[in-house]
XYZ file of N, CA and C in Angstrom:
435
model
N 9.526 -189.615 10.328
C 8.534 -190.605 10.023
C 7.589 -190.024 8.970
N 7.302 -190.810 7.927
C 6.369 -190.361 6.904
C 4.962 -190.818 7.260
N 4.015 -189.972 6.938
C 2.623 -190.334 7.191
C 1.925 -190.515 5.853
N 1.112 -191.544 5.772
C 0.342 -191.757 4.546
C -1.061 -191.265 4.787
N -1.642 -190.705 3.743
C -3.002 -190.194 3.855
C -3.983 -191.317 3.602
N -5.035 -191.327 4.369
C -6.065 -192.351 4.260
C -6.853 -192.133 2.959
N -6.792 -193.078 2.001
C -7.516 -192.892 0.744
C -9.030 -192.970 0.923
N -9.490 -193.456 2.064
C -10.920 -193.565 2.311
C -11.491 -192.356 3.040
N -10.654 -191.341 3.278
C -11.161 -190.159 3.976
C -12.177 -189.428 3.101
N -12.898 -188.520 3.688
C -13.934 -187.788 2.968
C -13.336 -187.080 1.754
N -13.978 -187.296 0.609
C -13.535 -186.692 -0.649
C -14.620 -185.742 -1.129
N -14.212 -184.607 -1.656
C -15.156 -183.737 -2.338
C -14.547 -183.341 -3.673
N -15.365 -182.758 -4.545
C -14.968 -182.539 -5.939
C -15.113 -181.072 -6.296
N -14.070 -180.529 -6.919
C -14.091 -179.142 -7.384
C -14.278 -179.156 -8.900
N -15.282 -178.419 -9.385
C -15.545 -178.323 -10.816
C -15.088 -176.961 -11.312
N -14.238 -176.979 -12.319
C -13.735 -175.751 -12.930
C -14.028 -175.798 -14.418
N -14.651 -174.748 -14.940
C -14.968 -174.642 -16.366
C -14.144 -173.500 -16.936
N -13.227 -173.800 -17.847
C -12.323 -172.811 -18.433
C -11.722 -171.880 -17.377
N -11.284 -172.464 -16.278
C -10.634 -171.697 -15.227
C -11.570 -171.071 -14.210
N -12.884 -171.075 -14.457
C -13.836 -170.509 -13.494
C -14.309 -171.598 -12.549
N -14.108 -171.362 -11.270
C -14.495 -172.333 -10.249
C -16.008 -172.284 -10.044
N -16.691 -173.417 -10.287
C -18.133 -173.494 -10.058
C -18.465 -174.057 -8.688
N -17.473 -174.272 -7.869
C -17.718 -174.687 -6.504
C -17.374 -176.132 -6.229
N -17.709 -176.537 -5.026
C -17.393 -177.880 -4.526
C -18.652 -178.734 -4.507
N -18.492 -179.994 -4.861
C -19.576 -180.967 -4.877
C -19.181 -182.120 -3.981
N -20.150 -182.735 -3.306
C -19.805 -183.869 -2.445
C -20.106 -185.210 -3.090
N -20.670 -185.215 -4.301
C -20.906 -186.462 -5.025
C -20.545 -186.310 -6.489
N -19.943 -187.341 -7.049
C -19.575 -187.342 -8.463
C -19.695 -188.771 -8.968
N -20.506 -188.959 -10.001
C -20.605 -190.289 -10.592
C -20.641 -190.173 -12.110
N -20.145 -191.202 -12.776
C -20.168 -191.235 -14.227
C -18.831 -190.945 -14.888
N -17.770 -190.857 -14.134
C -16.449 -190.677 -14.744
C -16.044 -192.011 -15.364
N -16.437 -192.220 -16.613
C -16.128 -193.503 -17.241
C -16.065 -193.365 -18.754
N -15.409 -194.325 -19.352
C -15.365 -194.425 -20.806
C -15.421 -195.901 -21.173
N -15.819 -196.160 -22.400
C -15.922 -197.538 -22.867
C -15.456 -197.601 -24.313
N -14.620 -198.573 -24.606
C -14.163 -198.813 -25.968
C -15.032 -199.913 -26.553
N -15.732 -199.591 -27.620
C -16.530 -200.606 -28.300
C -15.596 -201.435 -29.170
N -15.882 -202.727 -29.247
C -15.008 -203.658 -29.951
C -15.787 -204.355 -31.057
N -15.168 -204.439 -32.213
C -15.734 -205.208 -33.324
C -14.962 -206.520 -33.432
N -15.686 -207.585 -33.632
C -15.038 -208.883 -33.783
C -14.941 -209.228 -35.271
N -13.768 -209.668 -35.688
C -13.536 -210.087 -37.078
C -12.938 -211.485 -37.049
N -13.616 -212.389 -37.711
C -13.118 -213.760 -37.791
C -12.129 -213.856 -38.938
N -11.026 -214.501 -38.655
C -9.980 -214.655 -39.659
C -10.246 -215.940 -40.448
N -10.305 -215.813 -41.761
C -10.553 -216.987 -42.602
C -9.455 -218.022 -42.471
N -9.843 -219.283 -42.334
C -8.879 -220.371 -42.247
C -8.297 -220.576 -40.863
N -8.616 -219.705 -39.924
C -8.107 -219.844 -38.563
C -9.314 -219.874 -37.628
N -9.879 -221.046 -37.438
C -11.115 -221.167 -36.671
C -10.942 -220.959 -35.172
N -9.731 -220.938 -34.700
C -9.492 -220.790 -33.268
C -9.162 -219.365 -32.854
N -9.401 -218.389 -33.741
C -8.996 -217.021 -33.412
C -9.998 -216.026 -33.971
N -10.347 -215.046 -33.172
C -11.204 -213.938 -33.598
C -10.504 -212.642 -33.210
N -10.336 -211.755 -34.198
C -9.716 -210.456 -33.935
C -10.676 -209.586 -33.131
N -10.192 -208.918 -32.102
C -10.954 -207.954 -31.297
C -10.410 -206.574 -31.645
N -11.130 -205.833 -32.484
C -10.640 -204.547 -32.979
C -11.394 -203.390 -32.324
N -10.674 -202.436 -31.781
C -11.343 -201.292 -31.157
C -12.002 -200.419 -32.221
N -13.181 -199.884 -31.896
C -13.847 -198.974 -32.836
C -14.105 -197.637 -32.139
N -15.255 -197.442 -31.591
C -15.596 -196.157 -30.962
C -15.258 -196.156 -29.478
N -14.956 -194.952 -29.011
C -14.812 -194.725 -27.575
C -15.979 -193.843 -27.166
N -16.732 -194.275 -26.165
C -17.858 -193.481 -25.689
C -17.600 -193.058 -24.239
N -18.203 -191.931 -23.875
C -18.029 -191.366 -22.548
C -19.406 -191.140 -21.940
N -19.566 -191.526 -20.703
C -20.864 -191.359 -20.045
C -21.008 -189.929 -19.521
N -22.240 -189.554 -19.250
C -22.508 -188.263 -18.615
C -22.031 -188.319 -17.170
N -21.682 -187.168 -16.642
C -21.180 -187.066 -15.273
C -22.207 -186.303 -14.450
N -22.548 -186.844 -13.284
C -23.504 -186.215 -12.387
C -22.790 -185.780 -11.107
N -22.892 -184.485 -10.823
C -22.294 -183.905 -9.623
C -23.423 -183.446 -8.706
N -23.335 -183.764 -7.419
C -24.375 -183.386 -6.472
C -23.760 -182.647 -5.289
N -24.595 -181.782 -4.694
C -24.175 -181.047 -3.505
C -25.386 -180.374 -2.870
N -25.237 -179.963 -1.613
C -26.265 -179.117 -1.013
C -26.245 -177.753 -1.713
N -27.374 -177.064 -1.677
C -27.413 -175.720 -2.270
C -26.395 -174.818 -1.589
N -25.683 -174.047 -2.391
C -24.696 -173.098 -1.887
C -24.816 -171.822 -2.717
N -24.129 -170.765 -2.347
C -24.111 -169.575 -3.200
C -23.537 -169.849 -4.593
N -22.733 -170.931 -4.737
C -22.173 -171.282 -6.050
C -23.239 -171.793 -7.014
N -24.438 -172.073 -6.519
C -25.531 -172.495 -7.393
C -25.789 -171.439 -8.461
N -25.618 -170.165 -8.114
C -25.817 -169.080 -9.085
C -24.816 -169.178 -10.238
N -23.591 -169.631 -9.970
C -22.592 -169.794 -11.032
C -23.019 -170.889 -12.004
N -23.562 -171.973 -11.471
C -24.051 -173.068 -12.313
C -25.216 -172.584 -13.163
N -26.141 -171.848 -12.554
C -27.296 -171.320 -13.294
C -26.853 -170.390 -14.415
N -25.855 -169.556 -14.166
C -25.343 -168.652 -15.207
C -24.724 -169.440 -16.355
N -23.993 -170.506 -16.037
C -23.382 -171.321 -17.093
C -24.461 -171.992 -17.940
N -25.470 -172.547 -17.284
C -26.549 -173.202 -18.018
C -27.306 -172.182 -18.868
N -27.559 -171.004 -18.333
C -28.262 -169.957 -19.083
C -27.478 -169.501 -20.301
N -26.156 -169.560 -20.237
C -25.334 -169.119 -21.366
C -25.506 -170.021 -22.587
N -25.987 -171.248 -22.388
C -26.198 -172.161 -23.508
C -27.289 -171.619 -24.433
N -28.266 -170.912 -23.874
C -29.370 -170.358 -24.675
C -28.894 -169.281 -25.645
N -27.778 -168.634 -25.356
C -27.278 -167.571 -26.227
C -26.219 -168.063 -27.205
N -25.974 -169.334 -27.240
C -24.996 -169.895 -28.167
C -24.185 -170.969 -27.488
N -24.089 -172.091 -28.141
C -23.379 -173.214 -27.537
C -21.881 -173.025 -27.720
N -21.192 -173.000 -26.614
C -19.735 -172.949 -26.564
C -19.328 -174.094 -25.661
N -18.490 -174.958 -26.156
C -18.129 -176.161 -25.384
C -16.727 -175.991 -24.813
N -16.644 -175.550 -23.563
C -15.337 -175.307 -22.944
C -14.694 -176.595 -22.441
N -13.493 -176.453 -21.934
C -12.841 -177.555 -21.238
C -13.174 -177.438 -19.755
N -13.054 -178.542 -19.050
C -13.359 -178.547 -17.617
C -12.353 -179.411 -16.895
N -12.274 -179.200 -15.603
C -11.466 -180.028 -14.737
C -12.321 -180.414 -13.534
N -12.236 -181.674 -13.170
C -12.827 -182.147 -11.927
C -11.670 -182.637 -11.075
N -11.525 -182.030 -9.911
C -10.459 -182.412 -8.988
C -11.075 -183.058 -7.760
N -10.584 -184.231 -7.398
C -10.998 -184.898 -6.167
C -10.061 -184.439 -5.066
N -10.630 -183.871 -4.008
C -9.845 -183.298 -2.923
C -10.196 -183.949 -1.598
N -9.187 -184.076 -0.739
C -9.419 -184.555 0.620
C -9.994 -183.416 1.447
N -10.408 -183.746 2.652
C -10.984 -182.745 3.553
C -10.003 -181.609 3.847
N -8.692 -181.898 3.817
C -7.700 -180.847 4.077
C -7.358 -180.043 2.830
N -8.015 -180.337 1.694
C -7.792 -179.598 0.455
C -6.708 -180.172 -0.432
N -6.032 -181.231 -0.003
C -4.978 -181.814 -0.830
C -5.592 -182.631 -1.973
N -4.915 -182.633 -3.088
C -5.391 -183.274 -4.307
C -5.221 -184.793 -4.244
N -6.288 -185.509 -4.590
C -6.232 -186.963 -4.697
C -6.038 -187.355 -6.154
N -6.878 -186.829 -7.026
C -6.812 -187.110 -8.463
C -7.551 -186.000 -9.192
N -7.311 -185.893 -10.496
C -8.041 -184.915 -11.291
C -8.223 -185.419 -12.710
N -9.278 -184.919 -13.342
C -9.621 -185.322 -14.698
C -9.900 -184.075 -15.518
N -9.349 -184.023 -16.711
C -9.662 -182.960 -17.654
C -10.704 -183.474 -18.621
N -11.650 -182.624 -18.983
C -12.740 -182.989 -19.885
C -12.757 -182.037 -21.072
N -12.969 -182.585 -22.271
C -12.988 -181.802 -23.503
C -14.430 -181.550 -23.931
N -14.706 -180.349 -24.391
C -16.008 -179.988 -24.972
C -17.169 -180.305 -24.032
N -17.184 -179.660 -22.889
C -18.189 -179.912 -21.865
C -19.471 -179.138 -22.170
N -20.598 -179.764 -21.863
C -21.897 -179.136 -22.062
C -22.817 -179.528 -20.916
N -23.472 -178.549 -20.261
C -24.437 -178.917 -19.221
C -25.702 -179.450 -19.891
N -26.159 -180.613 -19.465
C -27.353 -181.178 -20.104
C -28.536 -181.292 -19.158
N -28.307 -181.159 -17.861
C -29.434 -181.251 -16.931
C -29.023 -180.636 -15.592
N -29.946 -179.909 -15.016
C -29.777 -179.416 -13.651
C -31.065 -179.708 -12.922
N -30.952 -180.240 -11.732
C -32.133 -180.505 -10.917
C -31.946 -179.841 -9.575
N -32.893 -178.986 -9.249
C -32.853 -178.285 -7.978
C -33.514 -179.087 -6.874
N -33.608 -178.485 -5.718
C -34.136 -179.194 -4.550
C -35.658 -179.313 -4.587
N -36.150 -180.283 -3.860
C -37.575 -180.376 -3.580
C -37.798 -179.610 -2.288
N -38.560 -178.562 -2.380
C -38.787 -177.718 -1.211
C -40.135 -178.088 -0.609
N -40.085 -178.941 0.377
C -41.288 -179.457 1.010
C -41.170 -179.246 2.513
N -42.035 -178.394 3.095
C -41.911 -178.123 4.535
C -42.165 -179.342 5.417
N -42.850 -180.354 4.880
C -43.092 -181.548 5.688
C -41.906 -182.508 5.690
N -40.921 -182.234 4.833
C -39.730 -183.075 4.767
C -38.506 -182.177 4.930
N -37.966 -182.089 6.130
C -36.873 -181.156 6.394
C -35.493 -181.680 5.965
N -35.411 -182.286 4.789
C -34.125 -182.790 4.297
C -33.273 -181.628 3.783
N -32.004 -181.877 3.619
C -31.090 -180.876 3.083
C -31.456 -180.604 1.634
N -31.513 -179.335 1.254
C -31.814 -178.952 -0.125
C -30.584 -179.204 -0.980
N -30.721 -180.062 -1.978
C -29.581 -180.422 -2.825
C -29.852 -180.082 -4.280
N -28.777 -180.015 -5.045
C -28.867 -179.824 -6.488
C -28.018 -180.888 -7.169
N -28.387 -181.211 -8.411
C -27.632 -182.155 -9.230
C -27.359 -181.505 -10.572
N -26.105 -181.503 -10.977
C -25.699 -180.992 -12.277
C -25.213 -182.170 -13.100
N -25.738 -182.305 -14.311
C -25.293 -183.369 -15.210
C -24.638 -182.724 -16.419
N -23.443 -183.195 -16.731
C -22.694 -182.658 -17.862
C -22.289 -183.796 -18.792
N -22.095 -183.453 -20.047
C -21.586 -184.413 -21.014
C -20.295 -183.849 -21.594
N -19.517 -184.704 -22.231
C -18.222 -184.264 -22.761
C -17.793 -185.177 -23.901
N -16.742 -184.763 -24.598
C -16.228 -185.538 -25.728
C -14.953 -186.293 -25.400
N -14.587 -186.371 -24.146
C -13.418 -187.175 -23.800
C -12.568 -186.545 -22.720
N -11.609 -187.327 -22.274
C -10.686 -186.900 -21.235
C -9.438 -186.306 -21.857
N -8.806 -185.414 -21.119
C -7.564 -184.790 -21.546
C -6.687 -184.581 -20.312
N -5.504 -184.074 -20.525
C -4.616 -183.749 -19.407
C -5.311 -182.712 -18.538
N -5.410 -182.974 -17.265
C -6.140 -182.090 -16.348
C -5.375 -180.831 -15.995
N -4.069 -180.790 -16.223
C -3.302 -179.615 -15.854
C -3.277 -179.432 -14.352
N -3.176 -178.196 -13.916
C -3.170 -177.905 -12.481
C -4.571 -177.891 -11.912
N -4.668 -178.189 -10.640
C -5.978 -178.204 -9.979
C -6.470 -176.827 -9.651
């Protein structure tokens, strides 16, 4: 008997920058692209407008997680931008709770653009979380996870 995996089970995300694992994140948003379209009206044909693709844009990606020892890896990557911008490739892998791969995305020319650490307030005992925001120049073959 074959068993199918529940696609709604808990998913987490592994971020890898040029092969270096920056850890696991429990939230990922912004994996999207948009093709801008230019409209061109054809002379003499009033019932038709050409829809021509022009630019492809990619949104920033925001990854969130509770603070972990991997936070130091993220801080080191962000600090390296100050010594010279190098835009590596990245992979984001969506994994099930058992570690099996659901999907993965390769990103070209990745750059960290924002990191937000936790609010440390003793009157609010919430989990300390961090948010990493990255930008990129497009998707590519993700390769192996």
